[in-house]
Amino acid sequence: MFDKKTYQQRRNKLCKQVKSGLLLFLSNGESPMNYAANTFHYRQDSTFLYFFGLNFPGLAAIIDIDENRQTVFGNDLDMDDIIWMGPQPALKNRCLKIGVADAQPLANLSETLHNAVRLGRKIHFLPPYRSENALWLERLLGIRAEAVKNFASAEFVKAVIAQRSLKDPDEIKEIEAALTVTAAMYREAMAMAQPGAYEREIAGRIEGIALAGGGQLAFPAIVTIHGETLHNHYHGNRMQKGDLLIIDSGCETEAGYASDITRTMPVGGKFADRQQAVYETVLDMQRTALAMIRPGVSYRSVHLKACEVLVERFKDLGLMKGSRSEAVAAGAHALFFPHGLGHMLGLDVHDMEDLGENQVGYDEKTKRSPQFGLAYLRLAKKLEPGHVLTVEPGIYFIPALIDQWQAEKKSAAFINYAEVDKYRKFGGIRIEDNVLVIPQGGRVLGPPIPKEIAAVQKAVAGK
Ligand code: GLY
Ligand code: MN
Ligand code: MN
């Protein structure tokens, strides 16, 4: 948790941007896993955390911009709660820590909102992503849960994104603290990538390190020898010499800030020639992208440059042919790199994606392309100092996609399908780092995590 001044400043800035009306914030509730009392690990809503810092369920808050009043609604624990969950400070005292003087019982929330509705006042709320909160909004505002998203406040969304997109030094410290734990996760994980071991042994170890670091995983870890499946959460394979293992994972700090790192390694410690060539390609794509990052540069142009590197290298390997720029314009590279180069990172691993991917990564001047591959680019707009983003190029050989494209003779002018066929069992490679945009360029955050070929091989050897 930050100093109360931080939360006060954040809320004041928000009021200045939205200008009038009531801003309604809902906390996340507990989420049942298989019955009501057996819940998933609790995760607060990130916007609630950002403006109010209170990391527990059963809360709502209203900022009345016109009346200059800020209220947190919630209930103090009763004896039953205390017996099962232990004593907690009174809500009033917790609110003082975040600079809110007015704490009221949760029962007062609907009356406050009904009064505002009666007076015809504007109530701004954010689009809910949990059905419980959509139902809560239905009860509070009388808008059907299925439709409530359509009535979310575009001004509120825009103001929150504008503020949360620019990370201050305290937030950077948090992300770097998450990365310090993540570096330890990778140190252990890479040394465990040995023939005979199961993916799940590594998955268990890295989650343990995240928990021991004071947080939890920021998202379910990807630990797989089938990296060609982009979000593969199956951990049951036994690794064999010659496999490529992708580990895409990150953790959160206690305050909720995330890291998001990917490394790919040869099981047993030595890349085969073909693996090394593709690995160097991905590394070159990332190096090129990192060198381009600076304020004013659009992330779409960085993504497209990385795609050009792929084509150039793949021409040398005989997998592609023709003009580099024409191949990229046609989207031919997306057979191997079907996802985007990266996304914003902060309190969420895909930061603020609940508020709308287009609202976060695009703007009036930057529209999303419908082209396969480019359509998945989550961040395309111009970069600004204070943005934190991921740079995560990848190359995959996805048999089903290769079959489909080949049958359709798609981009046949740029792809040597006979050669691609030899890579059907290759799997995938992705390399991901987290970068802060600074006035001079981009700064890779956190301690180094082995990435160059020699360093990766050494890390797998446990050295
Ligand atoms: N871990 C998901 C991603 O890299 O976006
Ligand atoms: Mn990732
Ligand atoms: Mn990522």
Tab-separated table of C-alpha atoms and ligand atoms in Angstrom:
chain	number	residue	atom	x	y	z
A	1	MET	CA	0.000	0.000	0.000
A	2	PHE	CA	1.225	3.494	-0.806
A	3	ASP	CA	1.089	6.618	1.336
A	4	LYS	CA	-2.386	8.154	1.638
A	5	LYS	CA	-1.222	11.200	-0.333
A	6	THR	CA	-0.760	8.988	-3.399
A	7	TYR	CA	-4.386	7.835	-3.292
A	8	GLN	CA	-5.630	11.375	-2.608
A	9	GLN	CA	-3.659	12.767	-5.531
A	10	ARG	CA	-4.894	10.029	-7.835
A	11	ARG	CA	-8.523	10.672	-6.899
A	12	ASN	CA	-8.159	14.452	-7.209
A	13	LYS	CA	-6.647	14.112	-10.641
A	14	LEU	CA	-9.523	11.875	-11.696
A	15	CYS	CA	-12.093	14.431	-10.487
A	16	LYS	CA	-10.391	17.159	-12.513
A	17	GLN	CA	-10.638	15.024	-15.628
A	18	VAL	CA	-14.203	13.786	-15.370
A	19	LYS	CA	-15.397	17.184	-14.056
A	20	SER	CA	-18.896	16.362	-12.761
A	21	GLY	CA	-21.231	13.646	-11.515
A	22	LEU	CA	-20.670	10.695	-9.213
A	23	LEU	CA	-17.917	8.142	-9.787
A	24	LEU	CA	-18.921	4.696	-8.591
A	25	PHE	CA	-16.272	2.069	-7.810
A	26	LEU	CA	-17.067	-1.542	-6.926
A	27	SER	CA	-14.629	-3.865	-5.212
A	28	ASN	CA	-14.383	-7.470	-6.289
A	29	GLY	CA	-16.131	-10.030	-4.118
A	30	GLU	CA	-14.975	-13.489	-3.163
A	31	SER	CA	-15.334	-15.925	-6.032
A	32	PRO	CA	-16.435	-19.511	-5.256
A	33	MET	CA	-14.329	-22.356	-6.638
A	34	ASN	CA	-16.634	-25.342	-6.073
A	35	TYR	CA	-18.922	-24.176	-3.272
A	36	ALA	CA	-19.530	-20.808	-1.700
A	37	ALA	CA	-17.149	-21.084	1.238
A	38	ASN	CA	-14.279	-22.536	-0.842
A	39	THR	CA	-13.072	-19.552	-2.800
A	40	PHE	CA	-10.395	-18.798	-5.374
A	41	HIS	CA	-7.513	-16.733	-4.088
A	42	TYR	CA	-8.957	-13.265	-3.536
A	43	ARG	CA	-8.033	-10.621	-6.102
A	44	GLN	CA	-9.195	-7.034	-5.720
A	45	ASP	CA	-10.299	-5.045	-8.749
A	46	SER	CA	-7.247	-3.176	-10.022
A	47	THR	CA	-8.939	0.198	-10.474
A	48	PHE	CA	-10.290	-0.067	-6.924
A	49	LEU	CA	-6.769	-0.858	-5.713
A	50	TYR	CA	-5.313	2.023	-7.704
A	51	PHE	CA	-7.609	4.701	-6.265
A	52	PHE	CA	-8.446	3.240	-2.849
A	53	GLY	CA	-5.692	0.736	-1.986
A	54	LEU	CA	-8.045	-1.417	0.138
A	55	ASN	CA	-7.403	-5.040	-0.660
A	56	PHE	CA	-10.477	-6.882	0.593
A	57	PRO	CA	-13.997	-7.682	-0.601
A	58	GLY	CA	-17.373	-6.173	0.233
A	59	LEU	CA	-16.549	-2.547	-0.578
A	60	ALA	CA	-17.826	0.178	-2.851
A	61	ALA	CA	-16.838	3.816	-3.109
A	62	ILE	CA	-18.372	6.971	-4.462
A	63	ILE	CA	-16.593	10.156	-5.382
A	64	ASP	CA	-19.166	12.933	-5.664
A	65	ILE	CA	-17.247	15.382	-7.820
A	66	ASP	CA	-19.753	18.248	-7.556
A	67	GLU	CA	-20.137	17.994	-3.771
A	68	ASN	CA	-16.425	17.286	-3.284
A	69	ARG	CA	-17.228	14.223	-1.140
A	70	GLN	CA	-15.504	10.831	-1.105
A	71	THR	CA	-17.133	7.880	0.641
A	72	VAL	CA	-16.179	4.253	1.119
A	73	PHE	CA	-19.045	1.841	1.810
A	74	GLY	CA	-18.439	-1.423	3.638
A	75	ASN	CA	-19.319	-3.349	6.755
A	76	ASP	CA	-17.234	-3.869	9.848
A	77	LEU	CA	-16.793	-7.497	10.784
A	78	ASP	CA	-19.354	-9.080	13.082
A	79	MET	CA	-18.469	-11.731	15.678
A	80	ASP	CA	-19.031	-14.579	13.201
A	81	ASP	CA	-16.542	-13.021	10.765
A	82	ILE	CA	-14.049	-12.459	13.546
A	83	ILE	CA	-14.315	-16.103	14.648
A	84	TRP	CA	-13.661	-17.416	11.138
A	85	MET	CA	-11.355	-14.773	9.719
A	86	GLY	CA	-9.789	-13.066	12.703
A	87	PRO	CA	-10.001	-9.469	13.896
A	88	GLN	CA	-9.546	-6.607	11.443
A	89	PRO	CA	-9.194	-2.861	12.013
A	90	ALA	CA	-12.436	-0.877	11.764
A	91	LEU	CA	-13.280	0.277	8.250
A	92	LYS	CA	-13.114	3.898	9.412
A	93	ASN	CA	-9.479	3.459	10.456
A	94	ARG	CA	-8.582	1.647	7.274
A	95	CYS	CA	-10.131	4.499	5.291
A	96	LEU	CA	-8.072	7.097	7.160
A	97	LYS	CA	-4.953	5.337	5.812
A	98	ILE	CA	-6.072	6.124	2.271
A	99	GLY	CA	-7.217	9.657	3.042
A	100	VAL	CA	-10.970	9.004	3.098
A	101	ALA	CA	-12.761	10.425	6.141
A	102	ASP	CA	-16.253	9.196	5.310
A	103	ALA	CA	-16.837	5.458	5.844
A	104	GLN	CA	-20.441	4.226	5.763
A	105	PRO	CA	-22.223	0.872	6.025
A	106	LEU	CA	-22.708	-0.894	2.706
A	107	ALA	CA	-26.496	-0.627	3.170
A	108	ASN	CA	-26.228	3.147	2.584
A	109	LEU	CA	-24.841	2.690	-0.920
A	110	SER	CA	-28.112	2.089	-2.738
A	111	GLU	CA	-29.853	4.989	-0.992
A	112	THR	CA	-27.031	7.340	-1.972
A	113	LEU	CA	-27.315	6.204	-5.577
A	114	HIS	CA	-31.122	6.327	-5.633
A	115	ASN	CA	-31.018	9.919	-4.368
A	116	ALA	CA	-28.615	10.826	-7.144
A	117	VAL	CA	-30.807	9.110	-9.748
A	118	ARG	CA	-33.873	10.987	-8.429
A	119	LEU	CA	-32.031	14.267	-8.865
A	120	GLY	CA	-31.109	13.297	-12.418
A	121	ARG	CA	-27.420	13.308	-11.631
A	122	LYS	CA	-24.894	11.449	-13.769
A	123	ILE	CA	-23.518	8.242	-12.228
A	124	HIS	CA	-20.310	7.132	-13.882
A	125	PHE	CA	-19.335	3.485	-13.562
A	126	LEU	CA	-16.840	1.172	-15.283
A	127	PRO	CA	-17.769	-1.871	-17.372
A	128	PRO	CA	-18.004	-4.908	-15.069
A	129	TYR	CA	-16.076	-8.050	-16.026
A	130	ARG	CA	-17.411	-10.266	-13.241
A	131	SER	CA	-21.036	-11.328	-13.492
A	132	GLU	CA	-21.497	-10.779	-9.737
A	133	ASN	CA	-20.697	-7.100	-10.220
A	134	ALA	CA	-22.947	-6.841	-13.280
A	135	LEU	CA	-25.754	-8.183	-11.079
A	136	TRP	CA	-24.770	-5.783	-8.298
A	137	LEU	CA	-25.001	-2.862	-10.738
A	138	GLU	CA	-28.407	-4.156	-11.868
A	139	ARG	CA	-29.631	-4.046	-8.271
A	140	LEU	CA	-28.119	-0.622	-7.635
A	141	LEU	CA	-29.060	1.128	-10.852
A	142	GLY	CA	-31.935	-0.865	-12.303
A	143	ILE	CA	-30.112	-1.606	-15.575
A	144	ARG	CA	-30.317	-5.219	-16.759
A	145	ALA	CA	-27.092	-7.092	-15.975
A	146	GLU	CA	-26.675	-8.194	-19.608
A	147	ALA	CA	-26.888	-4.599	-20.803
A	148	VAL	CA	-25.069	-2.793	-18.010
A	149	LYS	CA	-21.737	-2.730	-19.892
A	150	ASN	CA	-23.333	-0.589	-22.603
A	151	PHE	CA	-24.080	2.120	-20.056
A	152	ALA	CA	-20.563	2.306	-18.641
A	153	SER	CA	-19.109	5.810	-18.691
A	154	ALA	CA	-16.748	6.427	-21.608
A	155	GLU	CA	-15.393	9.539	-19.842
A	156	PHE	CA	-14.633	7.579	-16.675
A	157	VAL	CA	-12.957	4.787	-18.667
A	158	LYS	CA	-10.851	7.295	-20.572
A	159	ALA	CA	-9.778	9.158	-17.444
A	160	VAL	CA	-8.803	5.976	-15.603
A	161	ILE	CA	-6.800	4.697	-18.562
A	162	ALA	CA	-5.041	8.044	-19.035
A	163	GLN	CA	-3.920	8.005	-15.411
A	164	ARG	CA	-3.090	4.333	-14.948
A	165	SER	CA	-1.141	4.202	-18.233
A	166	LEU	CA	1.581	6.498	-16.899
A	167	LYS	CA	3.434	4.753	-14.115
A	168	ASP	CA	5.104	6.826	-11.384
A	169	PRO	CA	8.433	5.880	-9.747
A	170	ASP	CA	6.695	4.048	-6.875
A	171	GLU	CA	4.822	1.880	-9.345
A	172	ILE	CA	8.020	1.143	-11.282
A	173	LYS	CA	9.604	0.047	-7.995
A	174	GLU	CA	6.691	-2.346	-7.481
A	175	ILE	CA	6.996	-3.831	-10.979
A	176	GLU	CA	10.734	-4.221	-10.462
A	177	ALA	CA	10.113	-5.915	-7.122
A	178	ALA	CA	7.838	-8.391	-8.934
A	179	LEU	CA	10.595	-8.886	-11.491
A	180	THR	CA	13.165	-9.602	-8.789
A	181	VAL	CA	11.013	-12.484	-7.568
A	182	THR	CA	10.417	-13.515	-11.185
A	183	ALA	CA	14.160	-13.658	-11.828
A	184	ALA	CA	14.446	-16.095	-8.914
A	185	MET	CA	11.575	-18.133	-10.396
A	186	TYR	CA	13.452	-18.412	-13.689
A	187	ARG	CA	16.796	-19.171	-12.078
A	188	GLU	CA	15.255	-22.258	-10.450
A	189	ALA	CA	13.016	-23.171	-13.367
A	190	MET	CA	15.743	-23.100	-16.002
A	191	ALA	CA	17.964	-25.423	-14.003
A	192	MET	CA	15.021	-27.849	-13.711
A	193	ALA	CA	14.556	-28.185	-17.488
A	194	GLN	CA	16.075	-31.664	-17.582
A	195	PRO	CA	15.071	-34.844	-19.408
A	196	GLY	CA	12.785	-37.020	-17.285
A	197	ALA	CA	11.322	-34.164	-15.240
A	198	TYR	CA	7.669	-33.147	-15.605
A	199	GLU	CA	6.502	-29.679	-16.574
A	200	ARG	CA	4.345	-29.652	-13.442
A	201	GLU	CA	7.413	-29.911	-11.190
A	202	ILE	CA	8.617	-26.603	-12.601
A	203	ALA	CA	5.119	-25.090	-12.471
A	204	GLY	CA	4.890	-26.004	-8.792
A	205	ARG	CA	8.318	-24.643	-7.968
A	206	ILE	CA	7.786	-21.275	-9.614
A	207	GLU	CA	4.399	-20.799	-8.000
A	208	GLY	CA	6.010	-21.580	-4.652
A	209	ILE	CA	8.669	-18.952	-5.227
A	210	ALA	CA	5.984	-16.395	-6.137
A	211	LEU	CA	4.088	-17.155	-2.930
A	212	ALA	CA	7.257	-17.070	-0.867
A	213	GLY	CA	7.946	-13.666	-2.384
A	214	GLY	CA	4.787	-12.300	-0.795
A	215	GLY	CA	2.454	-12.317	-3.776
A	216	GLN	CA	0.902	-14.842	-6.094
A	217	LEU	CA	1.246	-15.651	-9.766
A	218	ALA	CA	-0.024	-12.798	-11.909
A	219	PHE	CA	-1.667	-15.343	-14.248
A	220	PRO	CA	-1.682	-19.132	-14.564
A	221	ALA	CA	1.849	-20.099	-15.562
A	222	ILE	CA	2.597	-21.490	-18.996
A	223	VAL	CA	5.207	-24.223	-18.654
A	224	THR	CA	5.117	-26.339	-21.768
A	225	ILE	CA	7.064	-28.289	-24.336
A	226	HIS	CA	4.176	-27.509	-26.702
A	227	GLY	CA	4.806	-23.803	-26.990
A	228	GLU	CA	3.091	-23.807	-30.378
A	229	THR	CA	-0.137	-23.638	-28.352
A	230	LEU	CA	0.085	-20.034	-27.222
A	231	HIS	CA	-1.708	-20.215	-23.890
A	232	ASN	CA	-1.011	-23.834	-23.003
A	233	HIS	CA	-1.820	-24.424	-19.339
A	234	TYR	CA	-1.321	-28.197	-19.353
A	235	HIS	CA	1.655	-29.200	-17.222
A	236	GLY	CA	1.535	-32.989	-17.461
A	237	ASN	CA	4.227	-33.696	-20.064
A	238	ARG	CA	7.496	-35.385	-19.240
A	239	MET	CA	10.367	-33.500	-20.821
A	240	GLN	CA	12.774	-35.198	-23.169
A	241	LYS	CA	16.135	-34.244	-24.567
A	242	GLY	CA	15.550	-32.201	-27.689
A	243	ASP	CA	12.348	-30.559	-26.455
A	244	LEU	CA	12.035	-26.808	-26.287
A	245	LEU	CA	10.437	-25.629	-23.073
A	246	ILE	CA	8.558	-22.322	-22.935
A	247	ILE	CA	7.958	-20.760	-19.557
A	248	ASP	CA	5.703	-17.694	-19.568
A	249	SER	CA	4.993	-16.541	-16.050
A	250	GLY	CA	5.000	-13.621	-13.699
A	251	CYS	CA	4.037	-12.731	-10.194
A	252	GLU	CA	2.402	-9.938	-8.282
A	253	THR	CA	3.715	-7.887	-5.420
A	254	GLU	CA	1.616	-7.614	-2.282
A	255	ALA	CA	0.322	-4.301	-3.668
A	256	GLY	CA	-0.825	-6.082	-6.833
A	257	TYR	CA	1.729	-5.009	-9.473
A	258	ALA	CA	2.629	-7.652	-12.036
A	259	SER	CA	5.549	-8.955	-14.048
A	260	ASP	CA	5.254	-10.959	-17.272
A	261	ILE	CA	8.336	-12.796	-18.536
A	262	THR	CA	8.892	-15.548	-21.076
A	263	ARG	CA	11.982	-17.609	-21.685
A	264	THR	CA	12.484	-20.604	-23.958
A	265	MET	CA	15.127	-23.204	-23.253
A	266	PRO	CA	16.420	-26.479	-24.616
A	267	VAL	CA	15.623	-29.369	-22.292
A	268	GLY	CA	18.937	-30.825	-21.170
A	269	GLY	CA	20.877	-27.704	-22.028
A	270	LYS	CA	21.891	-27.538	-25.687
A	271	PHE	CA	19.959	-25.995	-28.588
A	272	ALA	CA	20.000	-28.058	-31.799
A	273	ASP	CA	21.108	-26.146	-34.914
A	274	ARG	CA	17.597	-25.527	-36.187
A	275	GLN	CA	16.408	-24.476	-32.732
A	276	GLN	CA	19.348	-22.107	-32.434
A	277	ALA	CA	18.546	-20.477	-35.791
A	278	VAL	CA	14.914	-19.849	-34.883
A	279	TYR	CA	15.886	-18.718	-31.368
A	280	GLU	CA	18.329	-16.190	-32.834
A	281	THR	CA	15.515	-14.951	-35.064
A	282	VAL	CA	13.212	-14.306	-32.103
A	283	LEU	CA	16.059	-12.702	-30.188
A	284	ASP	CA	16.816	-10.466	-33.155
A	285	MET	CA	13.134	-9.504	-33.398
A	286	GLN	CA	13.203	-8.539	-29.724
A	287	ARG	CA	16.525	-6.662	-29.964
A	288	THR	CA	15.232	-4.692	-32.947
A	289	ALA	CA	12.008	-3.874	-31.118
A	290	LEU	CA	13.797	-2.828	-27.923
A	291	ALA	CA	16.091	-0.512	-29.880
A	292	MET	CA	13.083	1.216	-31.472
A	293	ILE	CA	11.185	1.956	-28.269
A	294	ARG	CA	11.027	5.671	-27.511
A	295	PRO	CA	8.336	8.302	-26.968
A	296	GLY	CA	6.446	9.211	-30.117
A	297	VAL	CA	7.038	5.885	-31.872
A	298	SER	CA	3.888	3.843	-32.489
A	299	TYR	CA	3.982	0.336	-31.098
A	300	ARG	CA	2.381	-0.909	-34.312
A	301	SER	CA	5.462	0.247	-36.207
A	302	VAL	CA	7.674	-1.601	-33.696
A	303	HIS	CA	5.568	-4.737	-34.140
A	304	LEU	CA	5.792	-4.504	-37.938
A	305	LYS	CA	9.564	-4.000	-37.831
A	306	ALA	CA	9.903	-7.159	-35.732
A	307	CYS	CA	7.819	-8.959	-38.368
A	308	GLU	CA	10.237	-7.775	-41.065
A	309	VAL	CA	13.153	-9.217	-39.099
A	310	LEU	CA	11.317	-12.542	-39.014
A	311	VAL	CA	10.828	-12.528	-42.790
A	312	GLU	CA	14.432	-11.560	-43.483
A	313	ARG	CA	15.807	-14.337	-41.275
A	314	PHE	CA	13.303	-16.867	-42.580
A	315	LYS	CA	14.349	-16.097	-46.139
A	316	ASP	CA	17.897	-17.036	-45.131
A	317	LEU	CA	16.550	-20.299	-43.674
A	318	GLY	CA	14.598	-21.006	-46.862
A	319	LEU	CA	11.227	-20.846	-45.103
A	320	MET	CA	10.078	-17.623	-46.759
A	321	LYS	CA	10.748	-15.822	-50.016
A	322	GLY	CA	9.959	-12.581	-51.860
A	323	SER	CA	9.926	-8.985	-50.730
A	324	ARG	CA	10.188	-8.465	-46.986
A	325	SER	CA	7.896	-5.457	-46.894
A	326	GLU	CA	5.342	-7.038	-49.233
A	327	ALA	CA	5.310	-10.233	-47.161
A	328	VAL	CA	4.645	-8.260	-43.984
A	329	ALA	CA	2.014	-6.090	-45.691
A	330	ALA	CA	0.267	-9.299	-46.816
A	331	GLY	CA	0.472	-10.720	-43.279
A	332	ALA	CA	2.445	-13.781	-44.436
A	333	HIS	CA	4.669	-13.732	-41.323
A	334	ALA	CA	1.577	-14.325	-39.154
A	335	LEU	CA	1.717	-18.011	-40.028
A	336	PHE	CA	4.678	-18.085	-37.617
A	337	PHE	CA	3.967	-15.036	-35.433
A	338	PRO	CA	0.188	-14.886	-35.063
A	339	HIS	CA	0.059	-12.676	-31.945
A	340	GLY	CA	0.976	-9.108	-31.097
A	341	LEU	CA	4.349	-7.859	-29.910
A	342	GLY	CA	3.033	-6.850	-26.507
A	343	HIS	CA	0.659	-5.068	-24.184
A	344	MET	CA	0.656	-2.620	-21.305
A	345	LEU	CA	1.611	-3.997	-17.892
A	346	GLY	CA	0.824	-2.700	-14.413
A	347	LEU	CA	-1.683	-3.770	-11.809
A	348	ASP	CA	-3.010	-6.177	-14.426
A	349	VAL	CA	-0.794	-8.358	-16.537
A	350	HIS	CA	-2.712	-7.125	-19.580
A	351	ASP	CA	-3.131	-3.765	-17.961
A	352	MET	CA	-6.673	-2.362	-17.891
A	353	GLU	CA	-7.944	-4.893	-20.415
A	354	ASP	CA	-11.229	-4.928	-18.470
A	355	LEU	CA	-11.749	-1.334	-19.598
A	356	GLY	CA	-11.432	-2.290	-23.256
A	357	GLU	CA	-8.402	-3.354	-25.271
A	358	ASN	CA	-9.078	-0.742	-27.941
A	359	GLN	CA	-9.394	1.994	-25.330
A	360	VAL	CA	-6.012	1.055	-23.824
A	361	GLY	CA	-3.936	0.201	-26.873
A	362	TYR	CA	-5.522	2.295	-29.624
A	363	ASP	CA	-6.735	5.854	-29.991
A	364	GLU	CA	-8.538	8.162	-32.418
A	365	LYS	CA	-5.575	8.055	-34.791
A	366	THR	CA	-4.785	4.357	-34.393
A	367	LYS	CA	-7.399	1.862	-35.487
A	368	ARG	CA	-7.162	-1.895	-35.115
A	369	SER	CA	-6.330	-3.835	-38.267
A	370	PRO	CA	-8.656	-6.736	-39.128
A	371	GLN	CA	-5.735	-8.690	-40.679
A	372	PHE	CA	-4.984	-12.097	-39.117
A	373	GLY	CA	-2.072	-11.651	-36.713
A	374	LEU	CA	-2.064	-7.873	-36.623
A	375	ALA	CA	-5.629	-7.997	-35.303
A	376	TYR	CA	-4.246	-9.522	-32.083
A	377	LEU	CA	-1.925	-6.609	-31.417
A	378	ARG	CA	-3.110	-5.282	-28.072
A	379	LEU	CA	-1.012	-2.118	-28.095
A	380	ALA	CA	-0.570	-0.112	-31.290
A	381	LYS	CA	-0.637	3.577	-30.371
A	382	LYS	CA	2.255	5.986	-29.886
A	383	LEU	CA	4.417	5.390	-26.831
A	384	GLU	CA	4.819	7.931	-24.037
A	385	PRO	CA	7.292	8.218	-21.160
A	386	GLY	CA	5.845	6.268	-18.234
A	387	HIS	CA	4.265	3.512	-20.319
A	388	VAL	CA	5.265	0.028	-19.192
A	389	LEU	CA	4.813	-2.653	-21.793
A	390	THR	CA	5.882	-6.122	-22.770
A	391	VAL	CA	8.065	-6.943	-25.746
A	392	GLU	CA	7.304	-10.548	-26.583
A	393	PRO	CA	8.009	-11.735	-30.091
A	394	GLY	CA	7.478	-15.414	-30.778
A	395	ILE	CA	7.756	-17.943	-33.565
A	396	TYR	CA	5.563	-21.026	-33.664
A	397	PHE	CA	4.956	-23.908	-36.013
A	398	ILE	CA	1.268	-24.690	-35.521
A	399	PRO	CA	0.467	-27.826	-37.564
A	400	ALA	CA	-3.270	-27.118	-37.914
A	401	LEU	CA	-2.607	-23.566	-39.095
A	402	ILE	CA	0.101	-24.699	-41.522
A	403	ASP	CA	-2.341	-27.273	-42.969
A	404	GLN	CA	-5.049	-24.687	-43.395
A	405	TRP	CA	-2.828	-22.091	-45.047
A	406	GLN	CA	-1.191	-24.672	-47.265
A	407	ALA	CA	-4.561	-26.048	-48.411
A	408	GLU	CA	-5.673	-22.517	-49.223
A	409	LYS	CA	-2.285	-21.709	-50.807
A	410	LYS	CA	-2.326	-18.654	-48.596
A	411	SER	CA	0.614	-16.284	-49.095
A	412	ALA	CA	2.183	-18.935	-51.324
A	413	ALA	CA	4.248	-16.184	-52.958
A	414	PHE	CA	6.053	-15.668	-49.631
A	415	ILE	CA	6.076	-19.081	-47.931
A	416	ASN	CA	8.019	-22.187	-48.931
A	417	TYR	CA	5.554	-24.750	-47.668
A	418	ALA	CA	7.808	-27.703	-48.582
A	419	GLU	CA	10.456	-26.309	-46.235
A	420	VAL	CA	7.946	-25.350	-43.515
A	421	ASP	CA	6.770	-28.959	-43.518
A	422	LYS	CA	10.134	-30.023	-42.078
A	423	TYR	CA	9.435	-27.905	-38.958
A	424	ARG	CA	6.011	-29.337	-38.127
A	425	LYS	CA	7.240	-30.824	-34.838
A	426	PHE	CA	9.346	-27.805	-33.901
A	427	GLY	CA	7.040	-26.315	-31.235
A	428	GLY	CA	7.495	-22.643	-30.426
A	429	ILE	CA	9.817	-20.004	-29.069
A	430	ARG	CA	8.872	-16.795	-27.272
A	431	ILE	CA	11.027	-14.284	-25.424
A	432	GLU	CA	9.334	-11.638	-23.280
A	433	ASP	CA	10.622	-8.727	-21.244
A	434	ASN	CA	9.025	-5.751	-19.517
A	435	VAL	CA	10.051	-2.268	-20.598
A	436	LEU	CA	9.561	1.242	-19.278
A	437	VAL	CA	9.385	4.014	-21.858
A	438	ILE	CA	11.747	6.797	-20.793
A	439	PRO	CA	12.495	10.085	-22.589
A	440	GLN	CA	15.672	8.615	-24.121
A	441	GLY	CA	14.208	5.276	-25.223
A	442	GLY	CA	13.204	2.094	-23.423
A	443	ARG	CA	14.580	0.620	-20.193
A	444	VAL	CA	14.256	-3.127	-19.659
A	445	LEU	CA	13.013	-3.478	-16.103
A	446	GLY	CA	14.204	-5.858	-13.412
A	447	PRO	CA	17.352	-7.922	-13.005
A	448	PRO	CA	18.655	-9.685	-16.116
A	449	ILE	CA	17.176	-13.126	-16.774
A	450	PRO	CA	19.294	-15.332	-19.079
A	451	LYS	CA	18.342	-14.719	-22.691
A	452	GLU	CA	21.353	-14.987	-25.000
A	453	ILE	CA	21.984	-18.534	-26.269
A	454	ALA	CA	25.093	-19.107	-24.157
A	455	ALA	CA	23.459	-17.681	-21.025
A	456	VAL	CA	20.333	-19.827	-21.462
A	457	GLN	CA	22.401	-22.983	-21.936
A	458	LYS	CA	24.438	-22.120	-18.872
A	459	ALA	CA	21.288	-21.504	-16.801
A	460	VAL	CA	19.840	-24.867	-17.833
A	461	ALA	CA	23.124	-26.435	-16.757
A	462	GLY	CA	22.550	-24.804	-13.360
A	463	LYS	CA	25.601	-22.572	-13.648
B	1	GLY	N1	1.288	-14.153	-20.210
B	1	GLY	C1	0.415	-13.748	-21.236
B	1	GLY	C2	1.072	-12.799	-22.096
B	1	GLY	O1	2.271	-12.840	-22.238
B	1	GLY	O2	0.483	-11.927	-22.619
B	2	MN	MN	3.625	-13.546	-20.784
B	3	MN	MN	2.682	-10.718	-22.070
